[in-house]
PDB file of N, CA and C in Angstrom:
ATOM      1  N   UNK R1198      49.599 -12.580  54.455  1.00 62.00           N
ATOM      2  CA  UNK R1198      49.311 -11.250  54.949  1.00 62.00           C
ATOM      3  C   UNK R1198      50.411 -10.777  55.898  1.00 62.00           C
ATOM      4  N   UNK R1199      50.923 -11.718  56.666  1.00 69.00           N
ATOM      5  CA  UNK R1199      51.968 -11.397  57.614  1.00 69.00           C
ATOM      6  C   UNK R1199      53.229 -10.926  56.893  1.00 69.00           C
ATOM      7  N   UNK R1200      53.536 -11.517  55.739  1.00 70.00           N
ATOM      8  CA  UNK R1200      54.696 -11.125  54.952  1.00 70.00           C
ATOM      9  C   UNK R1200      54.537  -9.717  54.390  1.00 70.00           C
ATOM     10  N   UNK R1201      53.319  -9.332  54.009  1.00 74.00           N
ATOM     11  CA  UNK R1201      53.042  -8.002  53.466  1.00 74.00           C
ATOM     12  C   UNK R1201      53.208  -6.941  54.547  1.00 74.00           C
ATOM     13  N   UNK R1202      52.740  -7.205  55.751  1.00 76.00           N
ATOM     14  CA  UNK R1202      52.884  -6.280  56.867  1.00 76.00           C
ATOM     15  C   UNK R1202      54.365  -6.129  57.221  1.00 76.00           C
ATOM     16  N   UNK R1203      55.062  -7.237  57.238  1.00 82.00           N
ATOM     17  CA  UNK R1203      56.495  -7.203  57.546  1.00 82.00           C
ATOM     18  C   UNK R1203      57.252  -6.392  56.496  1.00 82.00           C
ATOM     19  N   UNK R1204      56.868  -6.561  55.235  1.00 86.00           N
ATOM     20  CA  UNK R1204      57.521  -5.828  54.155  1.00 86.00           C
ATOM     21  C   UNK R1204      57.250  -4.326  54.261  1.00 86.00           C
ATOM     22  N   UNK R1205      56.016  -3.926  54.591  1.00 86.00           N
ATOM     23  CA  UNK R1205      55.672  -2.500  54.769  1.00 86.00           C
ATOM     24  C   UNK R1205      56.471  -1.892  55.916  1.00 86.00           C
ATOM     25  N   UNK R1206      56.647  -2.657  56.991  1.00 88.00           N
ATOM     26  CA  UNK R1206      57.432  -2.172  58.124  1.00 88.00           C
ATOM     27  C   UNK R1206      58.888  -1.981  57.729  1.00 88.00           C
ATOM     28  N   UNK R1207      59.418  -2.891  56.926  1.00 90.00           N
ATOM     29  CA  UNK R1207      60.803  -2.762  56.471  1.00 90.00           C
ATOM     30  C   UNK R1207      60.984  -1.533  55.588  1.00 90.00           C
ATOM     31  N   UNK R1208      60.010  -1.295  54.703  1.00 90.00           N
ATOM     32  CA  UNK R1208      60.083  -0.128  53.823  1.00 90.00           C
ATOM     33  C   UNK R1208      59.988   1.145  54.656  1.00 90.00           C
ATOM     34  N   UNK R1209      59.063   1.167  55.604  1.00 92.00           N
ATOM     35  CA  UNK R1209      58.899   2.328  56.476  1.00 92.00           C
ATOM     36  C   UNK R1209      60.178   2.574  57.281  1.00 92.00           C
ATOM     37  N   UNK R1210      60.785   1.520  57.789  1.00 92.00           N
ATOM     38  CA  UNK R1210      62.022   1.646  58.555  1.00 92.00           C
ATOM     39  C   UNK R1210      63.163   2.173  57.681  1.00 92.00           C
ATOM     40  N   UNK R1211      63.248   1.708  56.449  1.00 93.00           N
ATOM     41  CA  UNK R1211      64.285   2.190  55.541  1.00 93.00           C
ATOM     42  C   UNK R1211      64.086   3.667  55.203  1.00 93.00           C
ATOM     43  N   UNK R1212      62.832   4.064  55.021  1.00 95.00           N
ATOM     44  CA  UNK R1212      62.537   5.481  54.726  1.00 95.00           C
ATOM     45  C   UNK R1212      62.923   6.344  55.925  1.00 95.00           C
ATOM     46  N   UNK R1213      62.569   5.904  57.118  1.00 94.00           N
ATOM     47  CA  UNK R1213      62.914   6.654  58.339  1.00 94.00           C
ATOM     48  C   UNK R1213      64.428   6.721  58.494  1.00 94.00           C
ATOM     49  N   UNK R1214      65.113   5.618  58.237  1.00 95.00           N
ATOM     50  CA  UNK R1214      66.580   5.606  58.332  1.00 95.00           C
ATOM     51  C   UNK R1214      67.199   6.535  57.293  1.00 95.00           C
ATOM     52  N   UNK R1215      66.639   6.546  56.076  1.00 95.00           N
ATOM     53  CA  UNK R1215      67.167   7.418  55.022  1.00 95.00           C
ATOM     54  C   UNK R1215      66.968   8.885  55.398  1.00 95.00           C
ATOM     55  N   UNK R1216      65.819   9.216  55.923  1.00 95.00           N
ATOM     56  CA  UNK R1216      65.543  10.608  56.346  1.00 95.00           C
ATOM     57  C   UNK R1216      66.483  10.991  57.490  1.00 95.00           C
ATOM     58  N   UNK R1217      66.668  10.090  58.443  1.00 95.00           N
ATOM     59  CA  UNK R1217      67.575  10.369  59.567  1.00 95.00           C
ATOM     60  C   UNK R1217      69.005  10.569  59.070  1.00 95.00           C
ATOM     61  N   UNK R1218      69.422   9.750  58.105  1.00 95.00           N
ATOM     62  CA  UNK R1218      70.759   9.891  57.543  1.00 95.00           C
ATOM     63  C   UNK R1218      70.910  11.231  56.828  1.00 95.00           C
ATOM     64  N   UNK R1219      69.901  11.630  56.070  1.00 96.00           N
ATOM     65  CA  UNK R1219      69.951  12.930  55.386  1.00 96.00           C
ATOM     66  C   UNK R1219      70.028  14.085  56.375  1.00 96.00           C
ATOM     67  N   UNK R1220      69.267  14.000  57.447  1.00 96.00           N
ATOM     68  CA  UNK R1220      69.295  15.055  58.467  1.00 96.00           C
ATOM     69  C   UNK R1220      70.672  15.117  59.117  1.00 96.00           C
ATOM     70  N   UNK R1221      71.243  13.965  59.444  1.00 95.00           N
ATOM     71  CA  UNK R1221      72.581  13.936  60.037  1.00 95.00           C
ATOM     72  C   UNK R1221      73.629  14.474  59.068  1.00 95.00           C
ATOM     73  N   UNK R1222      73.505  14.145  57.788  1.00 94.00           N
ATOM     74  CA  UNK R1222      74.442  14.665  56.794  1.00 94.00           C
ATOM     75  C   UNK R1222      74.308  16.183  56.669  1.00 94.00           C
ATOM     76  N   UNK R1223      73.085  16.686  56.725  1.00 93.00           N
ATOM     77  CA  UNK R1223      72.861  18.132  56.669  1.00 93.00           C
ATOM     78  C   UNK R1223      73.488  18.818  57.881  1.00 93.00           C
ATOM     79  N   UNK R1224      73.279  18.261  59.052  1.00 91.00           N
ATOM     80  CA  UNK R1224      73.866  18.836  60.265  1.00 91.00           C
ATOM     81  C   UNK R1224      75.390  18.793  60.195  1.00 91.00           C
ATOM     82  N   UNK R1225      75.929  17.677  59.715  1.00 89.00           N
ATOM     83  CA  UNK R1225      77.377  17.563  59.568  1.00 89.00           C
ATOM     84  C   UNK R1225      77.924  18.565  58.563  1.00 89.00           C
ATOM     85  N   UNK R1226      77.214  18.744  57.444  1.00 87.00           N
ATOM     86  CA  UNK R1226      77.636  19.732  56.443  1.00 87.00           C
ATOM     87  C   UNK R1226      77.629  21.136  57.001  1.00 87.00           C
ATOM     88  N   UNK R1227      76.590  21.482  57.747  1.00 85.00           N
ATOM     89  CA  UNK R1227      76.532  22.816  58.353  1.00 85.00           C
ATOM     90  C   UNK R1227      77.621  22.998  59.398  1.00 85.00           C
ATOM     91  N   UNK R1228      77.928  21.931  60.132  1.00 83.00           N
ATOM     92  CA  UNK R1228      78.997  22.023  61.131  1.00 83.00           C
ATOM     93  C   UNK R1228      80.348  22.238  60.468  1.00 83.00           C
ATOM     94  N   UNK R1229      80.489  21.779  59.246  1.00 82.00           N
ATOM     95  CA  UNK R1229      81.753  21.917  58.543  1.00 82.00           C
ATOM     96  C   UNK R1229      81.849  23.228  57.772  1.00 82.00           C
ATOM     97  N   UNK R1230      80.811  23.557  56.984  1.00 84.00           N
ATOM     98  CA  UNK R1230      80.904  24.723  56.092  1.00 84.00           C
ATOM     99  C   UNK R1230      79.913  25.823  56.419  1.00 84.00           C
ATOM    100  N   UNK R1231      79.184  25.705  57.517  1.00 78.00           N
ATOM    101  CA  UNK R1231      78.199  26.718  57.871  1.00 78.00           C
ATOM    102  C   UNK R1231      78.842  28.015  58.327  1.00 78.00           C
ATOM    103  N   UNK R1232      78.030  29.031  58.617  1.00 78.00           N
ATOM    104  CA  UNK R1232      78.565  30.340  59.020  1.00 78.00           C
ATOM    105  C   UNK R1232      79.367  30.294  60.312  1.00 78.00           C
ATOM    106  N   UNK R1233      79.097  29.335  61.162  1.00 79.00           N
ATOM    107  CA  UNK R1233      79.899  29.186  62.381  1.00 79.00           C
ATOM    108  C   UNK R1233      80.547  27.809  62.412  1.00 79.00           C
ATOM    109  N   UNK R1234      80.813  27.264  61.244  1.00 78.00           N
ATOM    110  CA  UNK R1234      81.400  25.939  61.133  1.00 78.00           C
ATOM    111  C   UNK R1234      82.907  25.955  61.275  1.00 78.00           C
ATOM    112  N   UNK R1235      83.482  24.782  61.119  1.00 75.00           N
ATOM    113  CA  UNK R1235      84.923  24.597  61.299  1.00 75.00           C
ATOM    114  C   UNK R1235      85.716  25.440  60.302  1.00 75.00           C
ATOM    115  N   UNK R1236      85.272  25.498  59.065  1.00 77.00           N
ATOM    116  CA  UNK R1236      86.007  26.250  58.051  1.00 77.00           C
ATOM    117  C   UNK R1236      85.936  27.760  58.272  1.00 77.00           C
ATOM    118  N   UNK R1237      84.948  28.232  58.994  1.00 79.00           N
ATOM    119  CA  UNK R1237      84.808  29.666  59.249  1.00 79.00           C
ATOM    120  C   UNK R1237      85.636  30.124  60.449  1.00 79.00           C
ATOM    121  N   UNK R1238      86.197  29.210  61.207  1.00 81.00           N
ATOM    122  CA  UNK R1238      86.966  29.587  62.401  1.00 81.00           C
ATOM    123  C   UNK R1238      88.158  30.456  62.057  1.00 81.00           C
ATOM    124  N   UNK R1239      88.885  30.133  61.005  1.00 80.00           N
ATOM    125  CA  UNK R1239      90.057  30.930  60.631  1.00 80.00           C
ATOM    126  C   UNK R1239      89.680  32.355  60.298  1.00 80.00           C
ATOM    127  N   UNK R1240      88.606  32.503  59.543  1.00 84.00           N
ATOM    128  CA  UNK R1240      88.143  33.848  59.176  1.00 84.00           C
ATOM    129  C   UNK R1240      87.689  34.615  60.413  1.00 84.00           C
ATOM    130  N   UNK R1241      86.983  33.933  61.290  1.00 86.00           N
ATOM    131  CA  UNK R1241      86.511  34.600  62.504  1.00 86.00           C
ATOM    132  C   UNK R1241      87.667  34.978  63.414  1.00 86.00           C
ATOM    133  N   UNK R1242      88.706  34.153  63.465  1.00 86.00           N
ATOM    134  CA  UNK R1242      89.880  34.479  64.283  1.00 86.00           C
ATOM    135  C   UNK R1242      90.589  35.704  63.717  1.00 86.00           C
ATOM    136  N   UNK R1243      90.661  35.809  62.390  1.00 87.00           N
ATOM    137  CA  UNK R1243      91.288  36.978  61.771  1.00 87.00           C
ATOM    138  C   UNK R1243      90.468  38.235  62.043  1.00 87.00           C
ATOM    139  N   UNK R1244      89.149  38.116  61.953  1.00 90.00           N
ATOM    140  CA  UNK R1244      88.295  39.267  62.233  1.00 90.00           C
ATOM    141  C   UNK R1244      88.405  39.679  63.692  1.00 90.00           C
ATOM    142  N   UNK R1245      88.505  38.692  64.588  1.00 91.00           N
ATOM    143  CA  UNK R1245      88.658  38.995  66.007  1.00 91.00           C
ATOM    144  C   UNK R1245      89.960  39.753  66.254  1.00 91.00           C
ATOM    145  N   UNK R1246      91.028  39.320  65.602  1.00 92.00           N
ATOM    146  CA  UNK R1246      92.315  39.998  65.742  1.00 92.00           C
ATOM    147  C   UNK R1246      92.228  41.442  65.242  1.00 92.00           C
ATOM    148  N   UNK R1247      91.569  41.656  64.110  1.00 94.00           N
ATOM    149  CA  UNK R1247      91.391  43.014  63.582  1.00 94.00           C
ATOM    150  C   UNK R1247      90.594  43.879  64.560  1.00 94.00           C
ATOM    151  N   UNK R1248      89.532  43.310  65.121  1.00 96.00           N
ATOM    152  CA  UNK R1248      88.712  44.070  66.069  1.00 96.00           C
ATOM    153  C   UNK R1248      89.498  44.398  67.341  1.00 96.00           C
ATOM    154  N   UNK R1249      90.316  43.462  67.804  1.00 96.00           N
ATOM    155  CA  UNK R1249      91.117  43.719  69.001  1.00 96.00           C
ATOM    156  C   UNK R1249      92.135  44.825  68.751  1.00 96.00           C
ATOM    157  N   UNK R1250      92.736  44.845  67.545  1.00 96.00           N
ATOM    158  CA  UNK R1250      93.675  45.920  67.201  1.00 96.00           C
ATOM    159  C   UNK R1250      92.954  47.257  67.148  1.00 96.00           C
ATOM    160  N   UNK R1251      91.770  47.257  66.593  1.00 97.00           N
ATOM    161  CA  UNK R1251      90.992  48.510  66.509  1.00 97.00           C
ATOM    162  C   UNK R1251      90.596  48.990  67.903  1.00 97.00           C
ATOM    163  N   UNK R1252      90.216  48.066  68.768  1.00 97.00           N
ATOM    164  CA  UNK R1252      89.859  48.424  70.145  1.00 97.00           C
ATOM    165  C   UNK R1252      91.063  49.019  70.860  1.00 97.00           C
ATOM    166  N   UNK R1253      92.247  48.417  70.660  1.00 97.00           N
ATOM    167  CA  UNK R1253      93.458  48.938  71.302  1.00 97.00           C
ATOM    168  C   UNK R1253      93.758  50.347  70.814  1.00 97.00           C
ATOM    169  N   UNK R1254      93.609  50.603  69.504  1.00 96.00           N
ATOM    170  CA  UNK R1254      93.854  51.944  68.961  1.00 96.00           C
ATOM    171  C   UNK R1254      92.837  52.940  69.514  1.00 96.00           C
ATOM    172  N   UNK R1255      91.583  52.520  69.618  1.00 97.00           N
ATOM    173  CA  UNK R1255      90.555  53.415  70.156  1.00 97.00           C
ATOM    174  C   UNK R1255      90.776  53.695  71.638  1.00 97.00           C
ATOM    175  N   UNK R1256      91.239  52.710  72.390  1.00 97.00           N
ATOM    176  CA  UNK R1256      91.527  52.940  73.807  1.00 97.00           C
ATOM    177  C   UNK R1256      92.689  53.912  73.968  1.00 97.00           C
ATOM    178  N   UNK R1257      93.684  53.799  73.093  1.00 95.00           N
ATOM    179  CA  UNK R1257      94.816  54.732  73.135  1.00 95.00           C
ATOM    180  C   UNK R1257      94.334  56.149  72.819  1.00 95.00           C
ATOM    181  N   UNK R1258      93.493  56.280  71.810  1.00 95.00           N
ATOM    182  CA  UNK R1258      92.945  57.599  71.444  1.00 95.00           C
ATOM    183  C   UNK R1258      92.098  58.158  72.583  1.00 95.00           C
ATOM    184  N   UNK R1259      91.334  57.289  73.233  1.00 96.00           N
ATOM    185  CA  UNK R1259      90.510  57.718  74.363  1.00 96.00           C
ATOM    186  C   UNK R1259      91.386  58.256  75.493  1.00 96.00           C
ATOM    187  N   UNK R1260      92.507  57.568  75.768  1.00 95.00           N
ATOM    188  CA  UNK R1260      93.421  58.023  76.822  1.00 95.00           C
ATOM    189  C   UNK R1260      94.001  59.392  76.469  1.00 95.00           C
ATOM    190  N   UNK R1261      94.343  59.591  75.189  1.00 91.00           N
ATOM    191  CA  UNK R1261      94.858  60.901  74.755  1.00 91.00           C
ATOM    192  C   UNK R1261      93.808  61.992  74.957  1.00 91.00           C
ATOM    193  N   UNK R1262      92.576  61.705  74.587  1.00 91.00           N
ATOM    194  CA  UNK R1262      91.511  62.703  74.736  1.00 91.00           C
ATOM    195  C   UNK R1262      91.219  62.980  76.207  1.00 91.00           C
ATOM    196  N   UNK R1263      91.255  61.942  77.040  1.00 92.00           N
ATOM    197  CA  UNK R1263      91.043  62.160  78.478  1.00 92.00           C
ATOM    198  C   UNK R1263      92.136  63.047  79.051  1.00 92.00           C
ATOM    199  N   UNK R1264      93.379  62.854  78.578  1.00 89.00           N
ATOM    200  CA  UNK R1264      94.486  63.691  79.025  1.00 89.00           C
ATOM    201  C   UNK R1264      94.261  65.139  78.598  1.00 89.00           C
ATOM    202  N   UNK R1265      93.811  65.346  77.381  1.00 86.00           N
ATOM    203  CA  UNK R1265      93.555  66.713  76.904  1.00 86.00           C
ATOM    204  C   UNK R1265      92.443  67.383  77.704  1.00 86.00           C
ATOM    205  N   UNK R1266      91.412  66.610  78.035  1.00 87.00           N
ATOM    206  CA  UNK R1266      90.316  67.150  78.849  1.00 87.00           C
ATOM    207  C   UNK R1266      90.836  67.544  80.224  1.00 87.00           C
ATOM    208  N   UNK R1267      91.700  66.697  80.780  1.00 88.00           N
ATOM    209  CA  UNK R1267      92.274  67.001  82.091  1.00 88.00           C
ATOM    210  C   UNK R1267      93.129  68.263  82.038  1.00 88.00           C
ATOM    211  N   UNK R1268      93.887  68.433  80.936  1.00 85.00           N
ATOM    212  CA  UNK R1268      94.727  69.629  80.796  1.00 85.00           C
ATOM    213  C   UNK R1268      93.892  70.901  80.619  1.00 85.00           C
ATOM    214  N   UNK R1269      92.662  70.755  80.149  1.00 84.00           N
ATOM    215  CA  UNK R1269      91.790  71.917  79.938  1.00 84.00           C
ATOM    216  C   UNK R1269      90.762  72.085  81.057  1.00 84.00           C
ATOM    217  N   UNK R1270      91.018  71.512  82.202  1.00 83.00           N
ATOM    218  CA  UNK R1270      90.118  71.662  83.348  1.00 83.00           C
ATOM    219  C   UNK R1270      89.961  73.146  83.664  1.00 83.00           C
ATOM    220  N   UNK R1271      88.741  73.663  83.698  1.00 81.00           N
ATOM    221  CA  UNK R1271      88.541  75.099  83.907  1.00 81.00           C
ATOM    222  C   UNK R1271      89.171  75.643  85.193  1.00 81.00           C
ATOM    223  N   UNK R1272      89.317  74.811  86.203  1.00 84.00           N
ATOM    224  CA  UNK R1272      89.872  75.290  87.466  1.00 84.00           C
ATOM    225  C   UNK R1272      91.401  75.232  87.482  1.00 84.00           C
ATOM    226  N   UNK R1273      91.991  74.484  86.550  1.00 84.00           N
ATOM    227  CA  UNK R1273      93.444  74.341  86.545  1.00 84.00           C
ATOM    228  C   UNK R1273      93.928  74.075  85.119  1.00 84.00           C
ATOM    229  N   UNK R1274      93.828  75.072  84.255  1.00 83.00           N
ATOM    230  CA  UNK R1274      94.219  74.929  82.855  1.00 83.00           C
ATOM    231  C   UNK R1274      95.737  74.917  82.739  1.00 83.00           C
ATOM    232  N   UNK R1275      96.260  73.989  81.936  1.00 83.00           N
ATOM    233  CA  UNK R1275      97.693  73.935  81.664  1.00 83.00           C
ATOM    234  C   UNK R1275      98.024  75.076  80.701  1.00 83.00           C
ATOM    235  N   UNK R1276      98.853  76.032  81.101  1.00 82.00           N
ATOM    236  CA  UNK R1276      99.106  77.199  80.255  1.00 82.00           C
ATOM    237  C   UNK R1276      99.768  76.865  78.921  1.00 82.00           C
ATOM    238  N   UNK R1277     100.674  75.919  78.898  1.00 80.00           N
ATOM    239  CA  UNK R1277     101.342  75.560  77.646  1.00 80.00           C
ATOM    240  C   UNK R1277     100.359  74.954  76.647  1.00 80.00           C
ATOM    241  N   UNK R1278      99.501  74.073  77.143  1.00 81.00           N
ATOM    242  CA  UNK R1278      98.533  73.432  76.255  1.00 81.00           C
ATOM    243  C   UNK R1278      97.510  74.445  75.758  1.00 81.00           C
ATOM    244  N   UNK R1279      97.064  75.327  76.650  1.00 82.00           N
ATOM    245  CA  UNK R1279      96.114  76.360  76.243  1.00 82.00           C
ATOM    246  C   UNK R1279      96.739  77.262  75.184  1.00 82.00           C
ATOM    247  N   UNK R1280      98.012  77.633  75.369  1.00 80.00           N
ATOM    248  CA  UNK R1280      98.701  78.462  74.391  1.00 80.00           C
ATOM    249  C   UNK R1280      98.804  77.735  73.045  1.00 80.00           C
ATOM    250  N   UNK R1281      99.126  76.462  73.086  1.00 78.00           N
ATOM    251  CA  UNK R1281      99.222  75.681  71.853  1.00 78.00           C
ATOM    252  C   UNK R1281      97.882  75.648  71.115  1.00 78.00           C
ATOM    253  N   UNK R1282      96.787  75.436  71.858  1.00 79.00           N
ATOM    254  CA  UNK R1282      95.467  75.399  71.232  1.00 79.00           C
ATOM    255  C   UNK R1282      95.074  76.751  70.644  1.00 79.00           C
ATOM    256  N   UNK R1283      95.309  77.803  71.394  1.00 79.00           N
ATOM    257  CA  UNK R1283      94.947  79.137  70.920  1.00 79.00           C
ATOM    258  C   UNK R1283      95.742  79.494  69.672  1.00 79.00           C
ATOM    259  N   UNK R1284      97.043  79.247  69.702  1.00 76.00           N
ATOM    260  CA  UNK R1284      97.869  79.567  68.538  1.00 76.00           C
ATOM    261  C   UNK R1284      97.468  78.725  67.335  1.00 76.00           C
ATOM    262  N   UNK R1285      97.149  77.473  67.558  1.00 71.00           N
ATOM    263  CA  UNK R1285      96.727  76.605  66.464  1.00 71.00           C
ATOM    264  C   UNK R1285      95.392  77.025  65.879  1.00 71.00           C
ATOM    265  N   UNK R1286      94.442  77.402  66.743  1.00 73.00           N
ATOM    266  CA  UNK R1286      93.116  77.797  66.261  1.00 73.00           C
ATOM    267  C   UNK R1286      93.128  79.172  65.596  1.00 73.00           C
ATOM    268  N   UNK R1287      94.037  80.037  66.011  1.00 74.00           N
ATOM    269  CA  UNK R1287      94.120  81.368  65.403  1.00 74.00           C
ATOM    270  C   UNK R1287      94.990  81.381  64.147  1.00 74.00           C
ATOM    271  N   UNK R1288      95.681  80.284  63.919  1.00 67.00           N
ATOM    272  CA  UNK R1288      96.491  80.193  62.718  1.00 67.00           C
ATOM    273  C   UNK R1288      97.844  80.879  62.832  1.00 67.00           C
ATOM    274  N   UNK R1289      98.335  81.087  64.023  1.00 72.00           N
ATOM    275  CA  UNK R1289      99.638  81.737  64.189  1.00 72.00           C
ATOM    276  C   UNK R1289     100.737  80.720  64.471  1.00 72.00           C
ATOM    277  N   UNK R1290     100.413  79.446  64.481  1.00 65.00           N
ATOM    278  CA  UNK R1290     101.414  78.394  64.684  1.00 65.00           C
ATOM    279  C   UNK R1290     101.785  77.816  63.323  1.00 65.00           C
ATOM    280  N   UNK R1291     103.018  77.465  63.170  1.00 70.00           N
ATOM    281  CA  UNK R1291     103.478  76.859  61.930  1.00 70.00           C
ATOM    282  C   UNK R1291     103.138  75.365  61.936  1.00 70.00           C
ATOM    283  N   UNK R1292     102.835  74.793  60.777  1.00 72.00           N
ATOM    284  CA  UNK R1292     102.487  73.364  60.736  1.00 72.00           C
ATOM    285  C   UNK R1292     103.616  72.452  61.187  1.00 72.00           C
ATOM    286  N   UNK R1293     104.872  72.899  61.022  1.00 76.00           N
ATOM    287  CA  UNK R1293     105.991  72.055  61.419  1.00 76.00           C
ATOM    288  C   UNK R1293     106.482  72.343  62.828  1.00 76.00           C
ATOM    289  N   UNK R1294     105.733  73.118  63.557  1.00 71.00           N
ATOM    290  CA  UNK R1294     106.126  73.506  64.907  1.00 71.00           C
ATOM    291  C   UNK R1294     105.725  72.416  65.896  1.00 71.00           C
ATOM    292  N   UNK R1295     106.630  72.111  66.831  1.00 70.00           N
ATOM    293  CA  UNK R1295     106.380  71.120  67.860  1.00 70.00           C
ATOM    294  C   UNK R1295     106.496  71.774  69.226  1.00 70.00           C
ATOM    295  N   UNK R1296     105.709  71.272  70.151  1.00 61.00           N
ATOM    296  CA  UNK R1296     105.782  71.745  71.525  1.00 61.00           C
ATOM    297  C   UNK R1296     106.582  70.716  72.312  1.00 61.00           C
ATOM    298  N   UNK R1297     107.640  71.183  72.956  1.00 66.00           N
ATOM    299  CA  UNK R1297     108.496  70.307  73.742  1.00 66.00           C
ATOM    300  C   UNK R1297     108.359  70.709  75.202  1.00 66.00           C
ATOM    301  N   UNK R1298     107.914  69.767  76.020  1.00 65.00           N
ATOM    302  CA  UNK R1298     107.754  70.045  77.441  1.00 65.00           C
ATOM    303  C   UNK R1298     109.056  69.676  78.160  1.00 65.00           C
ATOM    304  N   UNK R1299     109.556  70.575  78.955  1.00 70.00           N
ATOM    305  CA  UNK R1299     110.790  70.351  79.713  1.00 70.00           C
ATOM    306  C   UNK R1299     110.462  70.271  81.185  1.00 70.00           C
ATOM    307  N   UNK R1300     111.176  69.398  81.880  1.00 77.00           N
ATOM    308  CA  UNK R1300     111.027  69.295  83.319  1.00 77.00           C
ATOM    309  C   UNK R1300     111.737  70.495  83.964  1.00 77.00           C
ATOM    310  N   UNK R1301     111.170  71.067  85.016  1.00 74.00           N
ATOM    311  CA  UNK R1301     111.846  72.177  85.677  1.00 74.00           C
ATOM    312  C   UNK R1301     113.121  71.698  86.376  1.00 74.00           C
ATOM    313  N   UNK R1302     114.134  72.550  86.336  1.00 74.00           N
ATOM    314  CA  UNK R1302     115.414  72.243  86.976  1.00 74.00           C
ATOM    315  C   UNK R1302     115.341  72.754  88.410  1.00 74.00           C
ATOM    316  N   UNK R1303     115.635  71.900  89.375  1.00 68.00           N
ATOM    317  CA  UNK R1303     115.608  72.303  90.792  1.00 68.00           C
ATOM    318  C   UNK R1303     116.898  72.958  91.198  1.00 68.00           C
TER     319      UNK R1303
END
C-alpha cells in the first residue's frame, strides 16, 4: 500500500511540474513575441519616433498660430499682417505674392 501511495504522489508531482513548465513556457513565449515583448520593441521604437516627429511638427504649427494671434491682437493689430489677410480673403492678392518684412533704417 505504501508503494501505491508513493507512486500516486510521484504522478501528482510530475503533473504539477508539467503544468508549471507549461505556464513558464507560456510566460516566456509572451515575453518574447507578445504585444509588449522583446520582438515588439523595434516596432514600438519606430512608432515612438514617428509620434515625436509629429509632436514636433504640431508644436511648430502651434507656435506659428500663436504668433498670428498675437499679430491680430485687437488692441495692437500689425498693419502689414492685417493687410495681407484682407487682401488674401478678398482675392486681390496674387498666389505667387510674398510679403517681405524689412527692418526700419535708423
